[in-house]
């Protein structure tokens, strides 16, 4: 069972909170609030997305690359390849 | 009139698209999709949030710092101070 | 006189410190130190480069976009265009 | 033998190139070149530092977390813990 399934409740709570933050930006735009406020709300969303990303990558490392639950070396190599792809996407 | 008001329609469309992307992640988690798929969806959200940020900052520079609509030098200095705060928050 | 000239001494000090940090990485590699140490040294360089970037951007905003020293509106628009290009390069 | 030792020549070449880029910034500041040029040189350094980071992390994953050369599970867990620390440092 993958980490996105085992931690489903926790991840869903994070994602729903993020959706709530997007709705707050929507309301702030509709209410014509100052652009400084909008920029601050967007910066918070960015922080929350980074947090979600770090959590997913950590769980991925523990479950699909380093963990005792990785059954074959082939699975481990696939988990590592996916991880490297994500690192490249985020750091380049 | 501030840029977040003048460009309200365009910004609202972006924010609603982002909310739709969050809902796609929610559904993917509920459907227990592979974690690689979830990571890709989150990476797309991150790109969209960066895009929204760049748009807000550009509009802010044009409207509150450099534009012909800035009425007093005091307003310009305030716009610049807000901009510097955002740059620090994003690059440090 | 541009900010990179007026603040030359301060900026040169920062750049020379950064060069010193690169030399520390060079020595650590030659001395075959643990990869965790190398990664930490590189992370510090990254932080220092971000700090230098923020300083340059702040000086640029104050001098070429918002400051009282900007002589014509055409100069201001050019300063703003350069700034927007940098913001795009860093945030996309 | 660690990856920072095995790939020493390649990594040293990268680090020396980066030091050369720092020296170019030093010369540009001394020659009082336009601040737009300085900003572009610093942006290139940032790109090169990101590239070096990605290379170190990839090598670390292959050698200390996923690779066939990891001898004990304890070593693997330690490699994973170091990796997670780096991911947190870079993405938060």
Short mmCIF file of C-alpha atoms in Angstrom, two decimals:
data_model
loop_
_atom_site.label_atom_id
_atom_site.label_comp_id
_atom_site.label_asym_id
_atom_site.label_seq_id
_atom_site.Cartn_x
_atom_site.Cartn_y
_atom_site.Cartn_z
CA UNK A 1 0.00 0.00 0.00
CA UNK A 2 1.44 3.32 -1.09
CA UNK A 3 2.10 6.24 1.28
CA UNK A 4 -0.44 8.42 -0.51
CA UNK A 5 -3.02 5.80 0.47
CA UNK A 6 -1.79 5.12 4.03
CA UNK A 7 -1.50 8.85 4.80
CA UNK A 8 -4.64 9.65 2.80
CA UNK A 9 -6.53 11.31 5.66
CA UNK A 10 -3.61 13.58 6.60
CA UNK A 11 -2.87 14.52 2.97
CA UNK A 12 -6.55 15.15 2.18
CA UNK A 13 -6.75 17.50 5.19
CA UNK A 14 -3.75 19.46 3.84
CA UNK A 15 -5.16 19.64 0.32
CA UNK A 16 -8.58 20.79 1.56
CA UNK A 17 -6.91 23.48 3.68
CA UNK A 18 -5.06 24.63 0.55
CA UNK A 19 -8.35 24.74 -1.37
CA UNK A 20 -9.73 26.90 1.43
CA UNK A 21 -6.75 29.25 1.03
CA UNK A 22 -7.46 29.53 -2.71
CA UNK A 23 -11.07 30.41 -1.88
CA UNK A 24 -9.84 33.14 0.48
CA UNK A 25 -7.85 34.66 -2.41
CA UNK A 26 -10.93 34.44 -4.62
CA UNK A 27 -13.01 36.30 -2.02
CA UNK A 28 -10.25 38.90 -1.47
CA UNK A 29 -10.16 39.63 -5.22
CA UNK A 30 -13.96 39.88 -5.39
CA UNK A 31 -13.97 42.21 -2.37
CA UNK A 32 -11.33 44.37 -4.15
CA UNK A 33 -8.89 44.19 -1.26
CA UNK A 34 -5.47 45.94 -1.48
CA UNK A 35 -2.93 44.18 -3.72
CA UNK A 36 -0.49 43.87 -0.79
CA UNK A 37 -3.03 41.65 0.99
CA UNK A 38 -3.50 39.52 -2.13
CA UNK A 39 0.28 39.11 -2.49
CA UNK A 40 0.52 37.98 1.14
CA UNK A 41 -2.26 35.42 0.68
CA UNK A 42 -0.54 34.04 -2.44
CA UNK A 43 2.79 33.84 -0.56
CA UNK A 44 1.05 31.74 2.13
CA UNK A 45 -0.33 29.39 -0.52
CA UNK A 46 3.17 29.01 -1.92
CA UNK A 47 4.47 28.07 1.53
CA UNK A 48 1.67 25.52 1.97
CA UNK A 49 2.40 23.97 -1.45
CA UNK A 50 6.10 23.67 -0.53
CA UNK A 51 5.10 22.00 2.74
CA UNK A 52 2.88 19.50 0.93
CA UNK A 53 5.68 18.79 -1.56
CA UNK A 54 8.23 18.13 1.19
CA UNK A 55 5.78 15.79 2.93
CA UNK A 56 5.10 13.80 -0.26
CA UNK A 57 8.84 13.53 -1.08
CA UNK A 58 9.71 12.41 2.48
CA UNK A 59 6.97 9.77 2.44
CA UNK A 60 8.15 8.67 -1.01
CA UNK A 61 11.76 8.25 0.19
CA UNK A 62 10.66 6.29 3.26
CA UNK A 63 8.24 4.06 1.39
CA UNK A 64 9.56 3.55 -2.12
CA UNK A 65 13.31 4.05 -1.84
CA UNK A 66 14.74 3.39 1.61
CA UNK A 67 12.03 1.64 3.58
CA UNK A 68 11.94 -2.00 4.68
CA UNK A 69 8.74 -2.43 2.70
CA UNK A 70 10.51 -2.15 -0.67
CA UNK A 71 10.29 -5.72 -1.89
CA UNK A 72 12.71 -6.02 -4.81
CA UNK A 73 15.78 -4.12 -5.89
CA UNK A 74 13.95 -3.32 -9.13
CA UNK A 75 11.21 -1.56 -7.12
CA UNK A 76 13.87 0.37 -5.24
CA UNK A 77 15.55 1.51 -8.45
CA UNK A 78 12.19 2.64 -9.83
CA UNK A 79 11.44 4.56 -6.63
CA UNK A 80 14.87 6.22 -6.85
CA UNK A 81 14.37 7.14 -10.53
CA UNK A 82 11.02 8.81 -9.73
CA UNK A 83 12.64 10.67 -6.84
CA UNK A 84 15.51 11.95 -9.01
CA UNK A 85 12.99 13.16 -11.59
CA UNK A 86 11.15 15.13 -8.88
CA UNK A 87 14.40 16.61 -7.48
CA UNK A 88 15.39 17.76 -11.00
CA UNK A 89 11.96 19.26 -11.61
CA UNK A 90 12.08 21.21 -8.34
CA UNK A 91 15.68 22.37 -8.26
CA UNK A 92 16.37 23.25 -11.89
CA UNK B 1 -7.90 51.87 -8.99
CA UNK B 2 -5.50 49.10 -8.07
CA UNK B 3 -4.29 46.46 -10.55
CA UNK B 4 -5.93 43.67 -8.54
CA UNK B 5 -9.23 45.45 -9.25
CA UNK B 6 -8.56 46.39 -12.88
CA UNK B 7 -7.31 42.88 -13.72
CA UNK B 8 -9.88 41.25 -11.45
CA UNK B 9 -11.47 39.08 -14.17
CA UNK B 10 -8.12 37.73 -15.39
CA UNK B 11 -6.83 37.09 -11.85
CA UNK B 12 -10.07 35.44 -10.75
CA UNK B 13 -9.88 33.09 -13.74
CA UNK B 14 -6.33 32.09 -12.72
CA UNK B 15 -7.33 31.56 -9.08
CA UNK B 16 -10.36 29.47 -10.02
CA UNK B 17 -8.20 27.33 -12.31
CA UNK B 18 -5.83 26.80 -9.37
CA UNK B 19 -8.76 25.79 -7.17
CA UNK B 20 -9.73 23.27 -9.87
CA UNK B 21 -6.18 21.88 -9.78
CA UNK B 22 -6.44 21.46 -5.99
CA UNK B 23 -9.71 19.57 -6.49
CA UNK B 24 -7.97 17.28 -8.99
CA UNK B 25 -5.37 16.43 -6.32
CA UNK B 26 -8.19 15.80 -3.83
CA UNK B 27 -9.87 13.37 -6.25
CA UNK B 28 -6.56 11.66 -7.08
CA UNK B 29 -5.92 11.04 -3.38
CA UNK B 30 -9.46 9.73 -2.85
CA UNK B 31 -9.09 7.44 -5.90
CA UNK B 32 -5.81 6.15 -4.39
CA UNK B 33 -3.78 6.97 -7.50
CA UNK B 34 -0.01 6.28 -7.62
CA UNK B 35 2.11 8.71 -5.61
CA UNK B 36 4.11 9.65 -8.74
CA UNK B 37 0.87 11.03 -10.24
CA UNK B 38 0.12 12.99 -7.06
CA UNK B 39 3.64 14.47 -7.05
CA UNK B 40 3.22 15.58 -10.67
CA UNK B 41 -0.12 17.25 -9.92
CA UNK B 42 1.41 19.10 -6.96
CA UNK B 43 4.37 20.22 -9.13
CA UNK B 44 1.86 21.70 -11.61
CA UNK B 45 0.12 23.59 -8.82
CA UNK B 46 3.49 24.97 -7.73
CA UNK B 47 4.15 26.19 -11.29
CA UNK B 48 0.71 27.83 -11.43
CA UNK B 49 1.26 29.58 -8.06
CA UNK B 50 4.64 30.90 -9.32
CA UNK B 51 2.91 32.17 -12.47
CA UNK B 52 0.24 33.95 -10.43
CA UNK B 53 2.95 35.48 -8.20
CA UNK B 54 4.94 36.80 -11.16
CA UNK B 55 1.77 38.32 -12.63
CA UNK B 56 0.87 40.07 -9.36
CA UNK B 57 4.42 41.40 -8.90
CA UNK B 58 4.61 42.67 -12.50
CA UNK B 59 1.26 44.43 -12.18
CA UNK B 60 2.39 45.88 -8.84
CA UNK B 61 5.61 47.28 -10.36
CA UNK B 62 3.72 48.81 -13.30
CA UNK B 63 0.95 50.28 -11.19
CA UNK B 64 2.38 51.20 -7.81
CA UNK B 65 6.08 51.79 -8.45
CA UNK B 66 6.96 52.77 -12.00
CA UNK B 67 3.69 53.65 -13.72
CA UNK B 68 2.46 57.09 -14.77
CA UNK B 69 -0.53 56.61 -12.47
CA UNK B 70 1.54 56.90 -9.30
CA UNK B 71 0.44 60.29 -8.01
CA UNK B 72 2.92 61.31 -5.32
CA UNK B 73 6.49 60.38 -4.53
CA UNK B 74 5.26 59.13 -1.16
CA UNK B 75 2.96 56.65 -2.92
CA UNK B 76 5.88 55.51 -5.07
CA UNK B 77 8.09 54.95 -2.03
CA UNK B 78 5.35 52.93 -0.37
CA UNK B 79 4.87 50.81 -3.49
CA UNK B 80 8.63 50.21 -3.61
CA UNK B 81 8.76 49.24 0.08
CA UNK B 82 5.96 46.67 -0.43
CA UNK B 83 7.77 45.32 -3.47
CA UNK B 84 11.07 44.93 -1.59
CA UNK B 85 9.24 43.09 1.20
CA UNK B 86 7.80 40.64 -1.36
CA UNK B 87 11.19 40.12 -3.06
CA UNK B 88 12.77 39.35 0.33
CA UNK B 89 10.00 36.94 1.24
CA UNK B 90 10.39 35.06 -2.04
CA UNK B 91 14.14 34.98 -2.45
CA UNK B 92 15.38 34.41 1.10
CA UNK C 1 26.16 56.77 -10.68
CA UNK C 2 24.73 53.29 -10.49
CA UNK C 3 24.20 51.40 -7.19
CA UNK C 4 26.68 48.70 -8.23
CA UNK C 5 29.28 51.48 -8.33
CA UNK C 6 28.19 53.34 -5.19
CA UNK C 7 27.95 50.12 -3.17
CA UNK C 8 31.02 48.66 -4.88
CA UNK C 9 33.02 48.06 -1.69
CA UNK C 10 30.15 46.29 0.07
CA UNK C 11 29.30 44.18 -2.97
CA UNK C 12 32.94 43.27 -3.64
CA UNK C 13 33.26 42.10 -0.02
CA UNK C 14 30.24 39.83 -0.48
CA UNK C 15 31.52 38.44 -3.78
CA UNK C 16 34.98 37.74 -2.34
CA UNK C 17 33.40 35.97 0.63
CA UNK C 18 31.46 33.83 -1.85
CA UNK C 19 34.66 33.03 -3.74
CA UNK C 20 36.18 31.97 -0.41
CA UNK C 21 33.19 29.65 0.14
CA UNK C 22 33.76 28.09 -3.31
CA UNK C 23 37.41 27.51 -2.37
CA UNK C 24 36.29 25.78 0.84
CA UNK C 25 34.20 23.38 -1.27
CA UNK C 26 37.20 22.79 -3.54
CA UNK C 27 39.38 21.92 -0.54
CA UNK C 28 36.67 19.70 0.99
CA UNK C 29 36.43 17.72 -2.26
CA UNK C 30 40.22 17.40 -2.51
CA UNK C 31 40.38 16.24 1.13
CA UNK C 32 37.70 13.62 0.31
CA UNK C 33 35.36 14.81 3.06
CA UNK C 34 31.95 13.13 3.59
CA UNK C 35 29.32 14.00 1.00
CA UNK C 36 26.99 15.31 3.73
CA UNK C 37 29.59 18.00 4.52
CA UNK C 38 29.91 18.93 0.84
CA UNK C 39 26.11 19.22 0.52
CA UNK C 40 26.00 21.53 3.55
CA UNK C 41 28.75 23.77 2.12
CA UNK C 42 26.90 24.00 -1.21
CA UNK C 43 23.65 24.86 0.61
CA UNK C 44 25.47 27.74 2.34
CA UNK C 45 26.73 29.03 -1.02
CA UNK C 46 23.17 28.92 -2.31
CA UNK C 47 22.02 31.01 0.66
CA UNK C 48 24.80 33.53 0.07
CA UNK C 49 23.94 33.81 -3.65
CA UNK C 50 20.27 34.43 -2.74
CA UNK C 51 21.39 37.13 -0.28
CA UNK C 52 23.53 38.83 -2.93
CA UNK C 53 20.62 38.68 -5.40
CA UNK C 54 18.19 40.25 -2.95
CA UNK C 55 20.68 43.04 -2.23
CA UNK C 56 21.20 43.78 -5.93
CA UNK C 57 17.46 43.79 -6.64
CA UNK C 58 16.72 46.06 -3.67
CA UNK C 59 19.43 48.51 -4.73
CA UNK C 60 18.10 48.38 -8.29
CA UNK C 61 14.55 49.20 -7.17
CA UNK C 62 15.74 52.09 -5.00
CA UNK C 63 18.08 53.52 -7.62
CA UNK C 64 16.61 52.80 -11.04
CA UNK C 65 12.89 52.45 -10.46
CA UNK C 66 11.58 54.27 -7.40
CA UNK C 67 14.34 56.57 -6.23
CA UNK C 68 14.49 60.37 -6.43
CA UNK C 69 17.61 60.02 -8.58
CA UNK C 70 15.69 58.65 -11.57
CA UNK C 71 15.82 61.57 -13.97
CA UNK C 72 13.29 60.88 -16.71
CA UNK C 73 10.20 58.74 -16.97
CA UNK C 74 11.92 56.86 -19.79
CA UNK C 75 14.74 55.89 -17.39
CA UNK C 76 12.18 54.74 -14.86
CA UNK C 77 10.36 52.58 -17.43
CA UNK C 78 13.68 51.03 -18.46
CA UNK C 79 14.58 50.30 -14.83
CA UNK C 80 11.15 48.71 -14.35
CA UNK C 81 11.50 46.58 -17.49
CA UNK C 82 14.89 45.25 -16.30
CA UNK C 83 13.39 44.51 -12.89
CA UNK C 84 10.45 42.59 -14.36
CA UNK C 85 12.87 40.53 -16.46
CA UNK C 86 14.83 39.59 -13.32
CA UNK C 87 11.66 38.72 -11.37
CA UNK C 88 10.54 36.45 -14.22
CA UNK C 89 13.94 34.77 -14.40
CA UNK C 90 13.94 34.08 -10.67
CA UNK C 91 10.36 33.07 -10.06
CA UNK C 92 9.49 30.99 -13.14
CA UNK D 1 34.12 4.95 -1.46
CA UNK D 2 31.73 7.88 -1.47
CA UNK D 3 30.38 9.49 -4.67
CA UNK D 4 32.08 12.80 -3.83
CA UNK D 5 35.37 10.88 -4.02
CA UNK D 6 34.57 8.72 -7.06
CA UNK D 7 33.25 11.73 -9.01
CA UNK D 8 35.90 14.04 -7.57
CA UNK D 9 37.37 15.13 -10.92
CA UNK D 10 33.97 15.99 -12.39
CA UNK D 11 32.82 17.82 -9.25
CA UNK D 12 36.11 19.73 -8.91
CA UNK D 13 35.77 20.90 -12.51
CA UNK D 14 32.26 22.22 -11.76
CA UNK D 15 33.40 23.96 -8.57
CA UNK D 16 36.39 25.59 -10.30
CA UNK D 17 34.11 26.80 -13.08
CA UNK D 18 31.86 28.35 -10.43
CA UNK D 19 34.87 30.03 -8.82
CA UNK D 20 35.72 31.45 -12.24
CA UNK D 21 32.16 32.81 -12.50
CA UNK D 22 32.58 34.51 -9.11
CA UNK D 23 35.81 36.10 -10.36
CA UNK D 24 33.96 37.40 -13.43
CA UNK D 25 31.46 39.14 -11.11
CA UNK D 26 34.37 40.58 -9.10
CA UNK D 27 35.93 42.00 -12.29
CA UNK D 28 32.58 43.34 -13.52
CA UNK D 29 32.07 45.20 -10.23
CA UNK D 30 35.62 46.60 -10.34
CA UNK D 31 35.12 47.69 -13.96
CA UNK D 32 31.88 49.44 -12.88
CA UNK D 33 29.75 47.62 -15.43
CA UNK D 34 25.97 48.26 -15.62
CA UNK D 35 23.96 46.69 -12.81
CA UNK D 36 21.84 44.74 -15.33
CA UNK D 37 25.02 42.90 -16.40
CA UNK D 38 25.92 42.15 -12.78
CA UNK D 39 22.41 40.80 -12.11
CA UNK D 40 22.69 38.51 -15.14
CA UNK D 41 26.08 37.16 -14.01
CA UNK D 42 24.67 36.47 -10.52
CA UNK D 43 21.65 34.70 -12.05
CA UNK D 44 24.04 32.43 -13.97
CA UNK D 45 25.92 31.61 -10.76
CA UNK D 46 22.61 30.72 -9.14
CA UNK D 47 21.81 28.35 -12.03
CA UNK D 48 25.25 26.72 -11.73
CA UNK D 49 24.84 26.26 -7.95
CA UNK D 50 21.42 24.62 -8.54
CA UNK D 51 23.04 22.32 -11.12
CA UNK D 52 25.80 21.32 -8.69
CA UNK D 53 23.20 20.69 -5.97
CA UNK D 54 21.10 18.45 -8.21
CA UNK D 55 24.20 16.47 -9.19
CA UNK D 56 25.25 15.96 -5.56
CA UNK D 57 21.74 14.89 -4.53
CA UNK D 58 21.41 12.47 -7.45
CA UNK D 59 24.79 10.90 -6.67
CA UNK D 60 23.80 10.70 -3.00
CA UNK D 61 20.54 8.90 -3.81
CA UNK D 62 22.30 6.42 -6.11
CA UNK D 63 25.17 5.76 -3.74
CA UNK D 64 23.86 6.06 -0.19
CA UNK D 65 20.16 5.34 -0.45
CA UNK D 66 19.16 3.20 -3.40
CA UNK D 67 22.35 1.74 -4.83
CA UNK D 68 23.56 -1.87 -4.71
CA UNK D 69 26.65 -0.61 -2.85
CA UNK D 70 24.70 0.20 0.32
CA UNK D 71 25.87 -2.56 2.65
CA UNK D 72 23.51 -2.57 5.62
CA UNK D 73 19.96 -1.39 6.19
CA UNK D 74 21.32 0.93 8.87
CA UNK D 75 23.53 2.64 6.27
CA UNK D 76 20.54 3.00 3.99
CA UNK D 77 18.42 4.57 6.74
CA UNK D 78 21.23 7.02 7.50
CA UNK D 79 21.57 7.94 3.81
CA UNK D 80 17.81 8.48 3.65
CA UNK D 81 17.81 10.66 6.79
CA UNK D 82 20.58 12.88 5.31
CA UNK D 83 18.63 13.12 2.06
CA UNK D 84 15.42 14.14 3.82
CA UNK D 85 17.33 16.84 5.71
CA UNK D 86 18.65 18.25 2.43
CA UNK D 87 15.20 18.17 0.78
CA UNK D 88 13.74 20.06 3.75
CA UNK D 89 16.54 22.63 3.66
CA UNK D 90 16.02 23.27 -0.04
CA UNK D 91 12.26 23.22 -0.32
CA UNK D 92 11.15 24.99 2.85
#
